[in-house]
Coordinates of C-alpha atoms in Angstrom, one line a residue:
M1 CA 9.1 34.4 -12.6
S2 CA 7.7 35.9 -9.7
E3 CA 4.2 34.6 -9.8
I4 CA 3.1 32.3 -7.2
T5 CA 0.5 29.9 -7.7
F6 CA 0.2 27.2 -5.6
E7 CA -3.7 26.3 -6.3
V8 CA -4.3 24.4 -9.5
L9 CA -8.1 24.2 -11.3
P10 CA -9.5 20.6 -11.5
H11 CA -9.2 19.1 -15.7
R12 CA -12.4 19.4 -17.6
A13 CA -12.3 15.8 -18.1
L14 CA -12.8 14.1 -14.9
E15 CA -13.9 10.8 -16.0
R16 CA -11.4 7.8 -16.2
P17 CA -10.9 6.1 -19.8
R18 CA -12.6 3.2 -20.1
P19 CA -10.4 -0.2 -19.5
D20 CA -10.7 -1.1 -23.3
L21 CA -9.3 2.0 -24.4
I22 CA -6.5 1.8 -22.0
D23 CA -6.1 -1.6 -23.4
A24 CA -5.3 -0.2 -27.0
W25 CA -3.4 2.4 -25.9
I26 CA -1.1 -0.4 -24.1
T27 CA -1.6 -2.7 -27.6
A28 CA -0.1 0.1 -29.8
A29 CA 2.9 0.7 -27.2
L30 CA 3.6 -3.1 -27.1
A31 CA 3.8 -3.0 -30.9
R32 CA 6.3 -0.5 -31.4
V33 CA 8.6 -2.2 -28.8
D34 CA 8.0 -5.4 -30.6
R35 CA 9.4 -3.6 -33.4
M36 CA 12.5 -2.6 -31.5
L37 CA 13.5 -6.2 -30.5
P38 CA 15.2 -7.7 -33.4
Q39 CA 17.6 -4.1 -33.4
F40 CA 18.1 -4.1 -29.8
D41 CA 19.1 -7.6 -28.8
T42 CA 22.3 -6.9 -27.5
H43 CA 22.6 -3.3 -28.0
F44 CA 20.5 -0.2 -26.7
P45 CA 18.9 2.6 -28.3
A46 CA 20.9 5.7 -28.4
P47 CA 19.3 8.4 -26.0
S48 CA 17.6 10.1 -29.0
S49 CA 16.5 9.5 -32.4
E50 CA 17.3 10.9 -35.8
S51 CA 14.9 11.6 -38.0
S52 CA 12.6 9.5 -35.6
I53 CA 15.1 6.4 -35.8
Y54 CA 17.1 5.3 -32.8
G55 CA 20.4 4.1 -33.5
P56 CA 21.8 1.1 -31.7
I57 CA 24.6 1.7 -29.5
D58 CA 26.7 -0.2 -26.7
N59 CA 25.6 -0.1 -22.9
V60 CA 27.9 3.0 -22.2
E61 CA 25.4 5.6 -21.9
W62 CA 23.5 7.3 -18.9
T63 CA 19.8 6.2 -20.7
N64 CA 20.3 2.5 -21.0
G65 CA 18.5 1.3 -18.2
F66 CA 15.0 2.8 -20.0
W67 CA 15.0 0.5 -22.5
T68 CA 15.8 -2.8 -20.1
G69 CA 13.0 -0.9 -17.8
M70 CA 10.6 -0.9 -20.9
L71 CA 11.3 -4.5 -21.3
W72 CA 10.5 -5.7 -17.6
I73 CA 7.2 -3.5 -18.0
S74 CA 6.7 -5.2 -21.3
W75 CA 7.2 -8.8 -19.7
E76 CA 5.0 -7.8 -16.5
F77 CA 2.1 -6.9 -19.1
T78 CA 2.1 -9.9 -21.4
G79 CA 4.3 -12.6 -19.9
A80 CA 5.9 -13.1 -23.2
D81 CA 9.5 -14.7 -23.0
K82 CA 10.6 -12.6 -25.7
Y83 CA 11.1 -9.4 -23.6
R84 CA 12.0 -11.4 -20.5
K85 CA 14.8 -13.2 -22.6
I86 CA 16.6 -9.8 -23.8
A87 CA 16.3 -8.1 -20.2
V88 CA 17.9 -11.3 -18.8
Q89 CA 21.0 -10.5 -21.5
N90 CA 21.0 -6.9 -20.7
L91 CA 21.7 -7.9 -16.6
A92 CA 24.9 -9.4 -17.6
S93 CA 25.9 -6.1 -19.6
F94 CA 24.9 -4.2 -16.3
A95 CA 26.9 -6.4 -14.1
N96 CA 29.9 -5.8 -16.7
R97 CA 29.7 -2.1 -17.1
I98 CA 29.7 -1.8 -12.9
D99 CA 32.4 -4.5 -12.4
K100 CA 34.6 -2.5 -15.3
R101 CA 33.6 1.1 -14.4
I102 CA 32.3 1.9 -17.5
N103 CA 31.5 5.4 -17.7
V104 CA 29.5 5.2 -14.3
D105 CA 31.7 8.3 -13.2
H106 CA 28.5 10.3 -12.8
H107 CA 24.5 10.7 -10.7
D108 CA 22.9 8.7 -13.2
L109 CA 23.5 4.9 -11.7
G110 CA 19.9 5.0 -10.6
F111 CA 18.6 5.8 -14.1
L112 CA 21.2 2.8 -15.1
Y113 CA 20.4 0.4 -12.3
T114 CA 17.2 0.6 -10.5
L115 CA 15.3 -0.1 -13.9
S116 CA 17.7 -3.0 -15.1
S117 CA 19.2 -4.9 -12.0
C118 CA 17.3 -3.9 -9.1
A119 CA 14.2 -4.3 -11.5
G120 CA 15.4 -7.8 -12.4
H121 CA 16.4 -8.9 -8.9
R122 CA 12.7 -8.2 -8.1
L123 CA 11.2 -9.6 -10.9
T124 CA 13.6 -12.7 -11.5
G125 CA 15.2 -13.4 -8.0
D126 CA 18.5 -13.5 -10.0
P127 CA 21.1 -12.9 -7.3
N128 CA 23.9 -11.5 -9.5
A129 CA 21.6 -8.6 -10.8
R130 CA 21.1 -7.6 -6.7
D131 CA 24.6 -8.1 -6.6
A132 CA 25.2 -5.2 -9.5
G133 CA 22.5 -3.2 -8.1
V134 CA 24.3 -2.9 -4.7
A135 CA 27.9 -2.2 -6.6
A136 CA 26.2 0.7 -8.6
A137 CA 24.7 2.2 -4.9
V138 CA 28.4 2.2 -3.8
Q139 CA 29.8 3.8 -6.8
L140 CA 26.8 6.6 -6.2
L141 CA 27.4 6.7 -2.4
A142 CA 31.0 7.9 -3.5
R143 CA 30.0 10.5 -5.1
F144 CA 28.4 12.0 -2.2
D145 CA 30.1 15.0 -0.5
P146 CA 29.5 15.5 3.4
V147 CA 30.0 19.0 3.5
A148 CA 28.1 19.8 0.5
K149 CA 26.0 17.0 1.6
V150 CA 24.8 16.8 -1.9
I151 CA 25.4 13.9 -4.6
Q152 CA 27.9 15.6 -7.1
A153 CA 26.2 15.4 -10.3
W154 CA 29.1 14.9 -12.9
G155 CA 32.8 15.4 -13.4
D156 CA 35.7 14.4 -11.5
M157 CA 35.4 14.8 -7.7
D158 CA 38.5 17.1 -7.7
V159 CA 37.4 19.6 -10.1
P160 CA 36.8 23.0 -8.5
A161 CA 34.4 24.0 -11.3
E162 CA 32.2 20.6 -10.8
R163 CA 32.3 20.2 -7.1
G164 CA 29.3 20.4 -4.9
R165 CA 26.9 20.5 -8.1
M166 CA 23.6 18.8 -7.8
I167 CA 20.9 18.5 -10.5
I168 CA 17.7 17.7 -10.0
D169 CA 17.3 14.9 -12.2
C170 CA 19.2 13.0 -9.3
N171 CA 15.8 12.9 -7.1
L172 CA 15.0 9.7 -9.6
N173 CA 18.5 8.4 -8.7
V174 CA 18.4 8.2 -4.8
P175 CA 15.8 5.7 -5.0
L176 CA 18.9 3.3 -5.6
L177 CA 20.4 4.3 -2.3
Y178 CA 17.1 3.8 -0.5
W179 CA 16.9 0.1 -2.1
A180 CA 20.6 -0.5 -1.5
T181 CA 19.6 0.1 2.1
R182 CA 16.9 -2.6 2.2
E183 CA 19.2 -4.9 0.9
T184 CA 22.1 -4.5 2.8
G185 CA 21.2 -3.5 6.2
D186 CA 23.8 -0.6 5.7
P187 CA 22.4 2.5 6.7
R188 CA 24.7 4.7 5.2
F189 CA 23.0 4.8 1.6
A190 CA 19.5 5.9 2.9
A191 CA 21.5 8.6 4.9
A192 CA 23.2 10.4 2.1
A193 CA 19.7 10.3 0.3
D194 CA 18.2 11.4 2.9
Q195 CA 20.8 14.6 3.0
H196 CA 20.5 15.1 -0.8
L197 CA 16.9 15.3 -1.2
E198 CA 17.0 18.1 2.0
Q199 CA 19.5 20.0 0.1
A200 CA 17.2 19.5 -3.1
A201 CA 14.1 20.6 -1.2
R202 CA 15.9 23.6 0.0
L203 CA 18.1 24.8 -2.7
L204 CA 16.4 23.8 -5.9
V205 CA 12.7 24.9 -5.6
R206 CA 12.4 28.3 -6.0
P207 CA 9.5 30.0 -4.0
D208 CA 7.1 30.1 -6.7
A209 CA 7.4 26.3 -7.1
S210 CA 9.6 26.6 -10.1
T211 CA 13.3 24.8 -10.1
F212 CA 16.4 25.6 -10.7
H213 CA 17.7 22.5 -13.1
T214 CA 21.5 22.6 -10.9
Y215 CA 22.8 24.4 -7.9
Y216 CA 26.2 24.7 -6.4
V217 CA 27.0 24.1 -2.8
D218 CA 30.5 25.1 -1.4
T219 CA 32.4 21.8 -0.5
V220 CA 34.5 23.9 1.8
T221 CA 31.9 25.6 3.9
G222 CA 28.5 24.0 3.0
E223 CA 27.1 27.2 1.9
P224 CA 24.9 27.3 -0.7
R225 CA 26.8 29.2 -3.9
H226 CA 23.9 29.6 -6.7
G227 CA 21.5 28.1 -9.0
S228 CA 21.5 28.0 -13.2
T229 CA 20.8 26.0 -15.7
H230 CA 22.3 23.1 -18.2
Q231 CA 19.5 22.7 -20.4
G232 CA 16.7 25.4 -19.6
Y233 CA 15.7 28.6 -21.5
S234 CA 18.0 30.5 -18.7
D235 CA 19.2 30.6 -15.3
D236 CA 15.5 31.7 -14.0
S237 CA 13.3 29.6 -15.7
S238 CA 12.2 26.2 -15.4
W239 CA 13.1 23.8 -17.4
A240 CA 9.9 21.4 -18.0
R241 CA 12.1 18.1 -18.0
G242 CA 13.8 19.1 -14.8
Q243 CA 10.2 20.3 -13.2
A244 CA 8.5 16.5 -14.0
W245 CA 11.6 14.9 -12.4
G246 CA 11.1 17.0 -9.4
I247 CA 7.4 16.4 -9.1
Y248 CA 8.2 12.6 -9.3
G249 CA 11.1 12.7 -7.0
F250 CA 9.4 14.2 -4.5
A251 CA 6.4 12.1 -4.4
L252 CA 9.3 9.2 -4.4
A253 CA 11.0 10.9 -1.7
W254 CA 7.4 10.7 0.5
R255 CA 6.9 7.0 -0.4
H256 CA 10.7 6.6 0.8
T257 CA 10.8 8.8 3.7
G258 CA 7.4 9.2 5.0
K259 CA 8.2 13.1 5.8
Q260 CA 5.0 15.0 4.9
H261 CA 6.9 17.7 3.4
Y262 CA 8.2 16.0 0.4
L263 CA 4.5 15.4 -0.5
D264 CA 3.5 19.0 0.1
L265 CA 6.8 20.1 -2.1
A266 CA 5.4 17.5 -4.9
S267 CA 1.8 18.9 -5.0
R268 CA 3.3 22.7 -5.3
L269 CA 5.6 21.6 -8.0
A270 CA 2.8 19.7 -10.0
N271 CA 0.5 22.9 -9.8
H272 CA 3.0 25.1 -10.8
F273 CA 3.8 22.7 -14.1
L274 CA -0.3 22.0 -14.7
N275 CA -0.7 25.7 -14.4
R276 CA 1.6 26.3 -17.4
L277 CA 0.6 23.8 -19.8
P278 CA -0.6 24.5 -23.4
E279 CA -4.0 23.8 -24.2
D280 CA -3.6 19.9 -25.3
G281 CA -1.5 19.2 -21.9
I282 CA 1.8 18.4 -23.4
C283 CA 4.3 20.9 -21.7
C284 CA 6.4 22.7 -23.8
W285 CA 10.6 22.4 -23.3
D286 CA 10.6 25.2 -21.1
L287 CA 7.8 26.2 -18.7
I288 CA 8.7 29.8 -19.6
F289 CA 6.7 28.9 -22.6
T290 CA 3.2 28.5 -22.0
Q291 CA 1.6 28.0 -25.6
N292 CA 2.6 26.3 -28.7
E293 CA 3.6 29.4 -30.7
G294 CA 6.7 27.8 -32.8
V295 CA 8.2 26.3 -29.2
D296 CA 9.0 23.0 -29.3
R297 CA 6.9 20.6 -26.8
D298 CA 8.8 17.5 -25.0
S299 CA 6.6 14.4 -24.8
S300 CA 9.2 12.9 -22.6
A301 CA 9.1 15.6 -19.8
A302 CA 4.9 14.8 -20.2
A303 CA 5.7 11.1 -19.6
I304 CA 7.5 11.8 -16.6
A305 CA 5.1 14.2 -15.3
A306 CA 2.4 11.5 -15.8
C307 CA 3.9 9.5 -13.8
G308 CA 4.6 11.7 -10.8
L309 CA 1.1 12.9 -10.8
L310 CA -0.3 9.2 -10.6
E311 CA 2.5 8.6 -7.7
L312 CA 1.2 12.0 -6.1
A313 CA -2.3 11.0 -6.7
Q314 CA -1.9 7.7 -4.9
A315 CA 0.1 8.9 -1.9
L316 CA -3.1 11.8 -1.1
P317 CA -5.6 10.6 0.8
L318 CA -9.0 9.6 -0.5
S319 CA -10.6 12.4 0.8
D320 CA -8.1 14.9 -0.9
A321 CA -9.7 16.7 -3.5
L322 CA -6.6 17.1 -5.5
R323 CA -6.0 13.5 -5.7
E324 CA -8.9 13.6 -8.6
T325 CA -7.5 16.3 -10.2
Y326 CA -4.4 15.2 -10.6
E327 CA -5.2 11.7 -11.8
A328 CA -7.4 13.6 -14.1
W329 CA -4.4 15.7 -15.5
A330 CA -2.2 12.5 -15.9
V331 CA -5.0 10.7 -17.8
A332 CA -5.3 13.6 -20.2
I333 CA -1.9 13.8 -20.8
V334 CA -1.4 10.0 -21.7
K335 CA -4.5 10.4 -23.5
T336 CA -2.9 13.1 -25.6
L337 CA 0.5 11.4 -26.1
S338 CA -1.3 8.1 -27.2
E339 CA -3.4 9.9 -30.1
D340 CA -1.3 12.5 -31.0
Y341 CA 2.4 11.6 -30.1
L342 CA 2.7 8.1 -30.7
A343 CA 5.1 7.3 -33.6
P344 CA 3.6 5.9 -36.8
V345 CA 3.6 2.3 -37.6
E346 CA 6.5 3.0 -40.6
G347 CA 9.1 5.0 -40.4
S348 CA 10.1 5.0 -37.0
N349 CA 11.4 2.5 -34.4
A350 CA 10.2 4.9 -31.3
L351 CA 7.3 5.4 -29.1
L352 CA 6.7 8.7 -28.8
L353 CA 7.8 11.7 -30.9
H354 CA 8.2 15.2 -30.3
G355 CA 10.4 15.3 -27.0
V356 CA 13.5 17.7 -26.5
Y357 CA 17.1 16.0 -25.4
H358 CA 19.2 19.2 -24.9
M359 CA 17.9 22.4 -26.5
P360 CA 20.9 24.2 -25.7
N361 CA 22.9 21.9 -27.4
K362 CA 20.8 21.4 -30.2
A363 CA 20.7 17.6 -29.8
G364 CA 17.3 15.4 -30.3
V365 CA 15.1 18.5 -30.8
D366 CA 11.8 17.2 -31.9
E367 CA 12.7 13.6 -31.9
A368 CA 12.2 10.7 -29.7
C369 CA 13.8 10.0 -26.2
I370 CA 13.9 6.9 -24.8
W371 CA 13.3 8.1 -21.2
G372 CA 10.3 9.2 -22.8
D373 CA 9.2 5.9 -24.1
Y374 CA 9.9 4.2 -20.7
F375 CA 7.7 6.3 -18.5
Y376 CA 5.1 6.5 -21.2
L377 CA 4.9 2.9 -20.7
E378 CA 4.9 3.1 -16.8
A379 CA 2.2 5.5 -16.9
L380 CA 0.4 2.9 -19.2
M381 CA 1.4 0.1 -16.3
R382 CA -0.3 2.7 -13.4
L383 CA -3.4 3.4 -15.1
N384 CA -3.7 -0.3 -16.2
R385 CA -3.4 -2.1 -13.0
P386 CA -2.0 -1.5 -8.9
W387 CA 1.4 -1.8 -9.6
S388 CA 4.9 -1.0 -7.2
P389 CA 7.4 1.2 -9.3
Y390 CA 10.7 0.1 -9.7
W391 CA 11.8 3.1 -8.1
A392 CA 10.0 2.3 -4.7

């Protein structure tokens, strides 16, 4: 992938959809959330569906926060107590999980607690939710290696094969650390986030603005070792969901730090992503594939990218032509998701179909992914009204 392409053509459809059309998309999405409520009042949807059906699981997976985030957004859309009631019930589950250290030895604590406890504290003022969020941030900070200057993704911190490995997904986990510094006044959280993001910008992004999924840094010398993939097509390709994490994560990094180079980087990653989309704007599961010729799409990556593009557009000056371009592409992606990827009323309990969880492991291929459902709702919220994301 030696091609260097930093320009992106404007999308052909620059008109924003009518408010009534966006309202119709929201209504259809909420109808699908409603059919999930009876099954997932005390349980959570599995990370991905099987035959378009999410099975119920306990609060043990890295993905559980996305369901609670969907409930909070649904409540913000409607004010309906049926969403708030289950979201509040979930808060106790997340407090118990961090208190008992139930499967929290990984970097995905931001996915878990930003969308559940931190959002819950913002929306309800619950002090217990705040305490759970801070405890999760403490756990995440413990995974920061001061020599490598990265938050280790997975595995025991003392296992040599895992040490010093960061992955691009963590761009959406570090907002938890910025939130913790604001809540507690302790600068260590934000300092770790700053150092991790600098390493991510330096090492995870290639010269052509494609991205590594994962990168290893020596925890003895601090020197870069090598990049690789965990879920992409190859070590040299760009996994679509990882590229989407990068777009959104570096745009959020600008929001948290005000550093212009993060905004510039998010723009370069966005251009690389957009220039490799099939005709309908929904990415293949890896960006090495640019046409849908027997290649699975990833609707979940598309939904993440739409949120990232809208975050990026919001950050750019009104005079910047790319602001309109990124918003137009985001709208086009959401329109296609709403018209062609939404799960049917019967035979599924998901929102978006045709996602990919883990292609190399053949897990969740051409299925619904709960994070895709969350980010689709977030994109609809962003199109509906001025809104501060839970990652802010």
